[in-house]
mmCIF file of C-alpha atoms and ligand atoms in Angstrom:
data_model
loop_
_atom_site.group_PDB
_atom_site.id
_atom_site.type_symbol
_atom_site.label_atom_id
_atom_site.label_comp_id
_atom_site.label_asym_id
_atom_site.label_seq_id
_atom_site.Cartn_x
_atom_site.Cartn_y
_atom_site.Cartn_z
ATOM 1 C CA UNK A 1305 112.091 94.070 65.523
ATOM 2 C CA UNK A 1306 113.567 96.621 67.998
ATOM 3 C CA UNK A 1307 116.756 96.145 69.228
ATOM 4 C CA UNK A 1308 116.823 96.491 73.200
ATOM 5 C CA UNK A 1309 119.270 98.070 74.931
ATOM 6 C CA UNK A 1310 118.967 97.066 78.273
ATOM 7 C CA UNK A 1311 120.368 99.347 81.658
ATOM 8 C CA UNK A 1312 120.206 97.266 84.546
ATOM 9 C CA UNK A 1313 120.662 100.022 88.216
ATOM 10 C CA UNK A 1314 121.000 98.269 91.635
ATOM 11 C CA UNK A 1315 117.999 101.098 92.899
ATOM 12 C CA UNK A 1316 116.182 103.667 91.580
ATOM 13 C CA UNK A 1317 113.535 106.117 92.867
ATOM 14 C CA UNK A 1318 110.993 104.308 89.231
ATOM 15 C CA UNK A 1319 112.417 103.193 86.324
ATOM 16 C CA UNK A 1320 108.885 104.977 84.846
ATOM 17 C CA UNK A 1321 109.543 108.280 86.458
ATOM 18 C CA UNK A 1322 113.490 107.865 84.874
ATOM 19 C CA UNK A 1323 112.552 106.743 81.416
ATOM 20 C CA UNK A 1324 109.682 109.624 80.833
ATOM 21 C CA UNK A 1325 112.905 111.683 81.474
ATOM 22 C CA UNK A 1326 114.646 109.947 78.556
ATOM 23 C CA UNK A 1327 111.678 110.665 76.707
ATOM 24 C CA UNK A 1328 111.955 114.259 77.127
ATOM 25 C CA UNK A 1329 115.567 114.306 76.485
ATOM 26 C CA UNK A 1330 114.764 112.746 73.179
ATOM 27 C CA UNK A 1331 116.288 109.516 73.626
ATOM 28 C CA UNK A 1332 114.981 106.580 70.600
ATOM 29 C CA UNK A 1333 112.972 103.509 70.883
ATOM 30 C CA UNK A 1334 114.357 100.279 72.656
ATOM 31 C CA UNK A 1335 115.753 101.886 75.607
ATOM 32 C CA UNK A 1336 114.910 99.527 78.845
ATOM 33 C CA UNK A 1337 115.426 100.488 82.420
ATOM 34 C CA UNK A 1338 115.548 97.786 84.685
ATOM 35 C CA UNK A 1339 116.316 98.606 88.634
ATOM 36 C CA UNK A 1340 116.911 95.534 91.271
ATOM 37 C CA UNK A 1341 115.021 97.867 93.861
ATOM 38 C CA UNK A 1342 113.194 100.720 93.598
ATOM 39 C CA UNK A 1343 112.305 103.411 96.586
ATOM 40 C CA UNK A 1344 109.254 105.118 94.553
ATOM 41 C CA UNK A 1345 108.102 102.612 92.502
ATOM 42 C CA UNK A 1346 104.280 103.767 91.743
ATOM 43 C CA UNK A 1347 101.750 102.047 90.138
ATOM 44 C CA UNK A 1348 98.088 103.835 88.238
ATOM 45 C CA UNK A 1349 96.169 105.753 89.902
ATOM 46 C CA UNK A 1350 99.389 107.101 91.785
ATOM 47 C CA UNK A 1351 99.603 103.691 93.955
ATOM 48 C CA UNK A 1352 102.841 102.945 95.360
ATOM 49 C CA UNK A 1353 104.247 99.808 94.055
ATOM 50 C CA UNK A 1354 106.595 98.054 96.498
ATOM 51 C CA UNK A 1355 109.841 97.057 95.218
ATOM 52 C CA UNK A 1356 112.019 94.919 97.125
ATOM 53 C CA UNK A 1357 114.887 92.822 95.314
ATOM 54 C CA UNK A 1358 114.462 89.848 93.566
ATOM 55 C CA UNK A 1359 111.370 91.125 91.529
ATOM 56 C CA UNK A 1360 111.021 92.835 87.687
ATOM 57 C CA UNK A 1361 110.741 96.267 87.333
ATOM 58 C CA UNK A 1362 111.509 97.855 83.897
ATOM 59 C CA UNK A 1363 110.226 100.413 81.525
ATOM 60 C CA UNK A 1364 110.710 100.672 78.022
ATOM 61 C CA UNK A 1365 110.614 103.541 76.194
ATOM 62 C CA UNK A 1366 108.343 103.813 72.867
ATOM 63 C CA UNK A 1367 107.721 105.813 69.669
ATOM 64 C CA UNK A 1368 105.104 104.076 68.108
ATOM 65 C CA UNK A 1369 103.892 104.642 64.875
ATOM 66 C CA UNK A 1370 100.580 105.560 65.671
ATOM 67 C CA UNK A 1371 97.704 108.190 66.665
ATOM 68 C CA UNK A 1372 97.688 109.187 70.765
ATOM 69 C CA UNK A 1373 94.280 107.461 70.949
ATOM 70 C CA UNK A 1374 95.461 104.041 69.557
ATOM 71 C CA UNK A 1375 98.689 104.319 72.403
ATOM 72 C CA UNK A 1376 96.744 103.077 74.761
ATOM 73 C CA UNK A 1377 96.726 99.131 72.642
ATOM 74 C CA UNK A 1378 100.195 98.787 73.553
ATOM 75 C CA UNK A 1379 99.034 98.358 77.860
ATOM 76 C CA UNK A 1380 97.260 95.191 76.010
ATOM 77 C CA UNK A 1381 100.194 93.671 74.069
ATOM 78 C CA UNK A 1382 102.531 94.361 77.263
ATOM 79 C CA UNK A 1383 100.061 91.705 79.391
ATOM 80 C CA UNK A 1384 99.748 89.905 76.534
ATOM 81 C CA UNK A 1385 103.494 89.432 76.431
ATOM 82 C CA UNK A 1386 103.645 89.198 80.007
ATOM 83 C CA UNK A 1387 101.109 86.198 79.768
ATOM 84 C CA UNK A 1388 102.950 84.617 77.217
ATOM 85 C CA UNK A 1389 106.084 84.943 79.120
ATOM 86 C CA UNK A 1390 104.635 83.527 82.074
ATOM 87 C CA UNK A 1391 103.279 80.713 79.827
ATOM 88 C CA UNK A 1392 107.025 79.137 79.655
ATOM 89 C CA UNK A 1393 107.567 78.835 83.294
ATOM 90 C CA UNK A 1394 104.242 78.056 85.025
ATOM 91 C CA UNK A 1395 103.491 74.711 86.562
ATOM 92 C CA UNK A 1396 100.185 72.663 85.262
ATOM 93 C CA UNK A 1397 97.123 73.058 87.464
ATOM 94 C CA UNK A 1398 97.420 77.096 87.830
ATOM 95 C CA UNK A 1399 95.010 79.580 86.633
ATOM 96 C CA UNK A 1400 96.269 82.368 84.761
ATOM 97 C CA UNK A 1401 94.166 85.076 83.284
ATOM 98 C CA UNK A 1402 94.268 88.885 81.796
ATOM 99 C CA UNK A 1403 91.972 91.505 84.268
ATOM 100 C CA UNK A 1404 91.341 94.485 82.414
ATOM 101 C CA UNK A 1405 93.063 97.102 81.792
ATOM 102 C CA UNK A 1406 96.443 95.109 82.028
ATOM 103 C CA UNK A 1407 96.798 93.026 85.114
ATOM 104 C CA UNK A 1408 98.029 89.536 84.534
ATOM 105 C CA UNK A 1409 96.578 86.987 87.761
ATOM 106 C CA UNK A 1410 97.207 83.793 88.821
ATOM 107 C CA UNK A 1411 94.772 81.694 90.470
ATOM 108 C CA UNK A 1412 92.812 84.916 90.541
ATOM 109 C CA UNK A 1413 95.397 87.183 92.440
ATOM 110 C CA UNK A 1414 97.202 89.707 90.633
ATOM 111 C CA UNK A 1415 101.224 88.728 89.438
ATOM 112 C CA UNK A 1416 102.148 91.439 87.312
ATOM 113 C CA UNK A 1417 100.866 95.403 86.763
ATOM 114 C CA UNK A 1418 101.265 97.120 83.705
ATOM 115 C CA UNK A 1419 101.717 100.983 83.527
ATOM 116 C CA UNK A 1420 101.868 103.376 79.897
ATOM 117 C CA UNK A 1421 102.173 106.746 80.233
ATOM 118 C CA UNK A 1422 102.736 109.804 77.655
ATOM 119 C CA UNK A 1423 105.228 111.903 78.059
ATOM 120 C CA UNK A 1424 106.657 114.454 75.344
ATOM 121 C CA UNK A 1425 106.120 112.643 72.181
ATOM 122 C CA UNK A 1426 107.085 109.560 73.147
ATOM 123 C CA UNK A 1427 105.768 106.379 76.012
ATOM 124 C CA UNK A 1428 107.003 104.703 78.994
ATOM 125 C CA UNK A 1429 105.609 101.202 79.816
ATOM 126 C CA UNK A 1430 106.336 100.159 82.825
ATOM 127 C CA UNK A 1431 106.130 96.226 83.877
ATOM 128 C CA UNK A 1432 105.929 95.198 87.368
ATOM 129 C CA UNK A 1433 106.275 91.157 88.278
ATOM 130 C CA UNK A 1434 106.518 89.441 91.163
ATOM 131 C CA UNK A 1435 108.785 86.793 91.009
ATOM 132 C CA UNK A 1436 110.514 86.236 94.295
ATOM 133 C CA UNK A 1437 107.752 87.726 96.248
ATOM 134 C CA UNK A 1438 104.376 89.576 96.632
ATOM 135 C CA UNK A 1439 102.358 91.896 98.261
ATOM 136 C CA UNK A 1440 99.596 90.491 100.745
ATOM 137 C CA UNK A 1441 96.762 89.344 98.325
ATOM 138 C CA UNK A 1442 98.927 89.497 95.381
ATOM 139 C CA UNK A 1443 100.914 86.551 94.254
ATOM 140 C CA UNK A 1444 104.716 85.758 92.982
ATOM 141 C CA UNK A 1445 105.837 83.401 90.295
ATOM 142 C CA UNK A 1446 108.182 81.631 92.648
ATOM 143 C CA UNK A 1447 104.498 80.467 94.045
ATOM 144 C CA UNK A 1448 104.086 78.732 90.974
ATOM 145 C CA UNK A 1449 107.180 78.016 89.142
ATOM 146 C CA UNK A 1450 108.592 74.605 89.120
ATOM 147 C CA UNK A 1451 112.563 75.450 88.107
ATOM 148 C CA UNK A 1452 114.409 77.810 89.348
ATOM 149 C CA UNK A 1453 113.681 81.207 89.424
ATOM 150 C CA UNK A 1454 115.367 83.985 88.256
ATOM 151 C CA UNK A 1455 115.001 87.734 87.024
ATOM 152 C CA UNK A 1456 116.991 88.513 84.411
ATOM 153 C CA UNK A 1457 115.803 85.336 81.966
ATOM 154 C CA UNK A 1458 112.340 86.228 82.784
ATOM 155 C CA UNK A 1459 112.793 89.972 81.306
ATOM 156 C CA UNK A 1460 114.676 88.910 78.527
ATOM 157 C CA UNK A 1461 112.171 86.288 77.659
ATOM 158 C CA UNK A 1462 109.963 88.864 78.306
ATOM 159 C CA UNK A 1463 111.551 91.568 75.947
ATOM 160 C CA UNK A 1464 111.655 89.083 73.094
ATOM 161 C CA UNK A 1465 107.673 88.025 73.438
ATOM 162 C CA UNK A 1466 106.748 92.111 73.781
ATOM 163 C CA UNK A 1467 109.127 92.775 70.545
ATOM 164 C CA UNK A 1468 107.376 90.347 68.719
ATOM 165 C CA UNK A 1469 104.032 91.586 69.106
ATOM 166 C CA UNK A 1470 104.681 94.966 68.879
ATOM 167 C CA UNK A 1471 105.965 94.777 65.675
ATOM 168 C CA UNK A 1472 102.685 92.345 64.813
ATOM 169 C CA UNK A 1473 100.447 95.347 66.132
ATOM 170 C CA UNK A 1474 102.765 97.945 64.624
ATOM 171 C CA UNK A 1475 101.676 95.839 61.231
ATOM 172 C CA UNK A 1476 98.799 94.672 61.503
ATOM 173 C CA UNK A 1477 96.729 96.684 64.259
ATOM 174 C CA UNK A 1478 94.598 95.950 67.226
ATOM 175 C CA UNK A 1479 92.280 93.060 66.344
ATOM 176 C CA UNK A 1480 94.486 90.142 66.450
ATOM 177 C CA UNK A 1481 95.763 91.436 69.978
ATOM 178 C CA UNK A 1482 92.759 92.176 70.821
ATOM 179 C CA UNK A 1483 90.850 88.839 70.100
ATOM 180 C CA UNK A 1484 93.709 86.708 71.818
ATOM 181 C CA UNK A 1485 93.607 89.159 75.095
ATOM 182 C CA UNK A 1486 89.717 88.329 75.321
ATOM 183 C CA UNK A 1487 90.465 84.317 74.712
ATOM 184 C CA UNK A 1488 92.138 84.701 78.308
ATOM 185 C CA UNK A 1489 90.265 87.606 79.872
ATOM 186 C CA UNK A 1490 89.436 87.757 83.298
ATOM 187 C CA UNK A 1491 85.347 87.812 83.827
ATOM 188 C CA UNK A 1492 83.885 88.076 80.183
ATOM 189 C CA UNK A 1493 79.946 87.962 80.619
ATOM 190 C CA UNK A 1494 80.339 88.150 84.562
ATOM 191 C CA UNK A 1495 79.306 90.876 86.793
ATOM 192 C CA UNK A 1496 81.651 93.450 87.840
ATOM 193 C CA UNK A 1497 81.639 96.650 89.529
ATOM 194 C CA UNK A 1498 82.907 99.354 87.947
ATOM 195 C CA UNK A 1499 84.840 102.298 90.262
ATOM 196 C CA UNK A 1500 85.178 105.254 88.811
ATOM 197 C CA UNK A 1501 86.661 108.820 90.567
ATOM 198 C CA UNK A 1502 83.284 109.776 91.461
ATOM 199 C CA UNK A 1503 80.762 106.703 91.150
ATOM 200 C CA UNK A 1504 80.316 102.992 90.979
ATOM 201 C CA UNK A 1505 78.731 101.458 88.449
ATOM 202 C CA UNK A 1506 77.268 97.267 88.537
ATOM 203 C CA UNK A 1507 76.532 95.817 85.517
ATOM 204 C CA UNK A 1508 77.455 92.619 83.170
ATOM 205 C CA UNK A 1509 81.693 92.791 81.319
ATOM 206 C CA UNK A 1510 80.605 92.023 77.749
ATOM 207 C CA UNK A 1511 83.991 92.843 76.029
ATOM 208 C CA UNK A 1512 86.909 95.470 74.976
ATOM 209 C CA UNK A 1513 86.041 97.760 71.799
ATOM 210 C CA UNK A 1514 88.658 98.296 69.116
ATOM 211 C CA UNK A 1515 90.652 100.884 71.494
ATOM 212 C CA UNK A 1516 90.366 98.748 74.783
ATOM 213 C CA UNK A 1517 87.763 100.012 75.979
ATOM 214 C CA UNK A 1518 85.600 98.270 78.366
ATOM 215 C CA UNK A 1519 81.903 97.518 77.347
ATOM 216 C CA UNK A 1520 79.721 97.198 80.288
ATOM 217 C CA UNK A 1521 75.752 96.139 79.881
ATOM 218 C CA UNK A 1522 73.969 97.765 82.589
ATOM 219 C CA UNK A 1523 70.895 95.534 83.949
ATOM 220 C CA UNK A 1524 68.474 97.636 81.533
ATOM 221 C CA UNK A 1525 70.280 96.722 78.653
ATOM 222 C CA UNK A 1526 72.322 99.725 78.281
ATOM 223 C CA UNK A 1527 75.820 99.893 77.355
ATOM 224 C CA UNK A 1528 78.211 101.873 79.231
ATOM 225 C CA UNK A 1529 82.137 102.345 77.642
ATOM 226 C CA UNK A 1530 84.387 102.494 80.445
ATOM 227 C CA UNK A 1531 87.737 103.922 79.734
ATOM 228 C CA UNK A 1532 89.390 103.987 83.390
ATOM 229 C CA UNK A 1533 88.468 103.256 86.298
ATOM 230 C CA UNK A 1534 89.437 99.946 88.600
ATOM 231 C CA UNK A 1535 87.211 97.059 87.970
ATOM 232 C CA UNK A 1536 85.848 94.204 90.826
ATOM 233 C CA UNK A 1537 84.382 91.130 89.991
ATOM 234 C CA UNK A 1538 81.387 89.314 92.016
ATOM 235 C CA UNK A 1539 82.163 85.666 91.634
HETATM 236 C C1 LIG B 2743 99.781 98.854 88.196
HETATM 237 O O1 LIG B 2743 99.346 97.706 88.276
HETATM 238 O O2 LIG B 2743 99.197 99.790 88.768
HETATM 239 C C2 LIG B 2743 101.022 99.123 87.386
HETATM 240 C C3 LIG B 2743 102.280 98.819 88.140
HETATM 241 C C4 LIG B 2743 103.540 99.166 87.380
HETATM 242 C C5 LIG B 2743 104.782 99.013 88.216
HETATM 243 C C6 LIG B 2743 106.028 99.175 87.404
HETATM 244 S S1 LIG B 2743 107.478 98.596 88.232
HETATM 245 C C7 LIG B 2743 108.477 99.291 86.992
HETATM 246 C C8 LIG B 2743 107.881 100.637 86.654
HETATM 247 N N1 LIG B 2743 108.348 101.659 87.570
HETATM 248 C C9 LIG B 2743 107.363 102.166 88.312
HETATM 249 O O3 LIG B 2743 107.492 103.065 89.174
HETATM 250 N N2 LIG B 2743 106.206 101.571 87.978
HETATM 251 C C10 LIG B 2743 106.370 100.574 86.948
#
């Protein structure tokens, strides 16, 4: 299992933006950035992510054993391990659930976003959670937590569940990741709307391939892979 070594900065501009540079400089696996506060904190699709204190942000940097196009599995263990994280701390009665790509939500409304990006020949994944607080619409773990809460046990909790099944998909592959990230997904065999750069597109969430993707069934019966894109459900 990787060893962490964890830097903790009162702000930073993005811990993403600061580990892709520790990527470049050829830094190894198991380097985390953590920042109290962040000033340009961005999520995908270039969306700023606001940072006040009291909330996670972190990126890890990665140099996975594996082609570019199977990269992209690792967004799906990090919500997976954010899930399972969450699992230790939230109260009975609330609704969590995986959105695809990687959001994690809470009674429907979005807790944590997940960002992995190439850089060099390495990855930074970047978590986002809300734990003191939350945008409008979005919701915090302090919402839902009995105990007290606090940051730094939730990333190191966090750390230890991500370690874990990293080194399961390092082993092992996709499938096993895969099959327990549908058991909780958002909106299987529901209909969503699909927004992609240029066009939406309606049609019925059937499941993720073997590299994440999204398979959409179109009312004619026609399957559509989506591979980005931001995804809206009806009900
Ligand atoms: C998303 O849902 O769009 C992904 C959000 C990722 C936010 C995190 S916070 C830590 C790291 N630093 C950043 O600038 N972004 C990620």
């Amino acid at each position: 299992m990787i060893n962490w070594k964890v830097h903790t900065y009162a702000t930073l501009p993005s811990t993403q933006d600061y580990v892709k540079e520790l990527v470049e400089e050829g830094l190894p696996e198991g380097i985390v950035v953590q920042a109290l506060m962040q000033t340009k904190g961005h999520g995908r699709h270039g969306r700023k992510w606001e940072s006040p204190m009291g909330n996670l942000y972190m990126s890890v940097l990665l140099r996975p054993n594996c082609a570019v196009e199977e990269a992209g599995q690792i967004s799906f263990v990090a919500s997976l391990a954010v899930s399972d994280t969450i699992d230790k701390y939230i109260a009975k009665g609330h609704d969590k659930s995986l959105k695809w790509p990687n959001d994690v939500l809470i009674d429907g409304k979005k807790v944590s976003g997940i960002i992995m990006e190439k850089e060099a020949d390495g990855y930074a994944l970047g978590f986002g959670v809300n734990i003191m607080s939350a945008p409008e619409d979005a919701i915090a773990l302090q919402d839902v937590w009995t105990g007290q809460v606090a940051v730094h046990p939730f990333r190191d909790t966090l750390l230890e569940e991500f370690g874990k099944l990293y080194a399961l998909w390092q082993k092992n592959g996709f499938e096993l990741i895969r099959k327990r990230w549908l058991e909780q997904a958002h909106g299987v065999n529901k209909s969503i709307t699909v927004n992609l750069a240029n066009k939406k597109i309606d049609g019925t969430f059937r499941t993720i391939d073997g590299h994440g993707t999204l398979m959409l069934e179109e009312e004619s019966g026609k399957e559509i892979a989506i591979t980005s894109g931001d995804v809206y459900f009806s009900d």
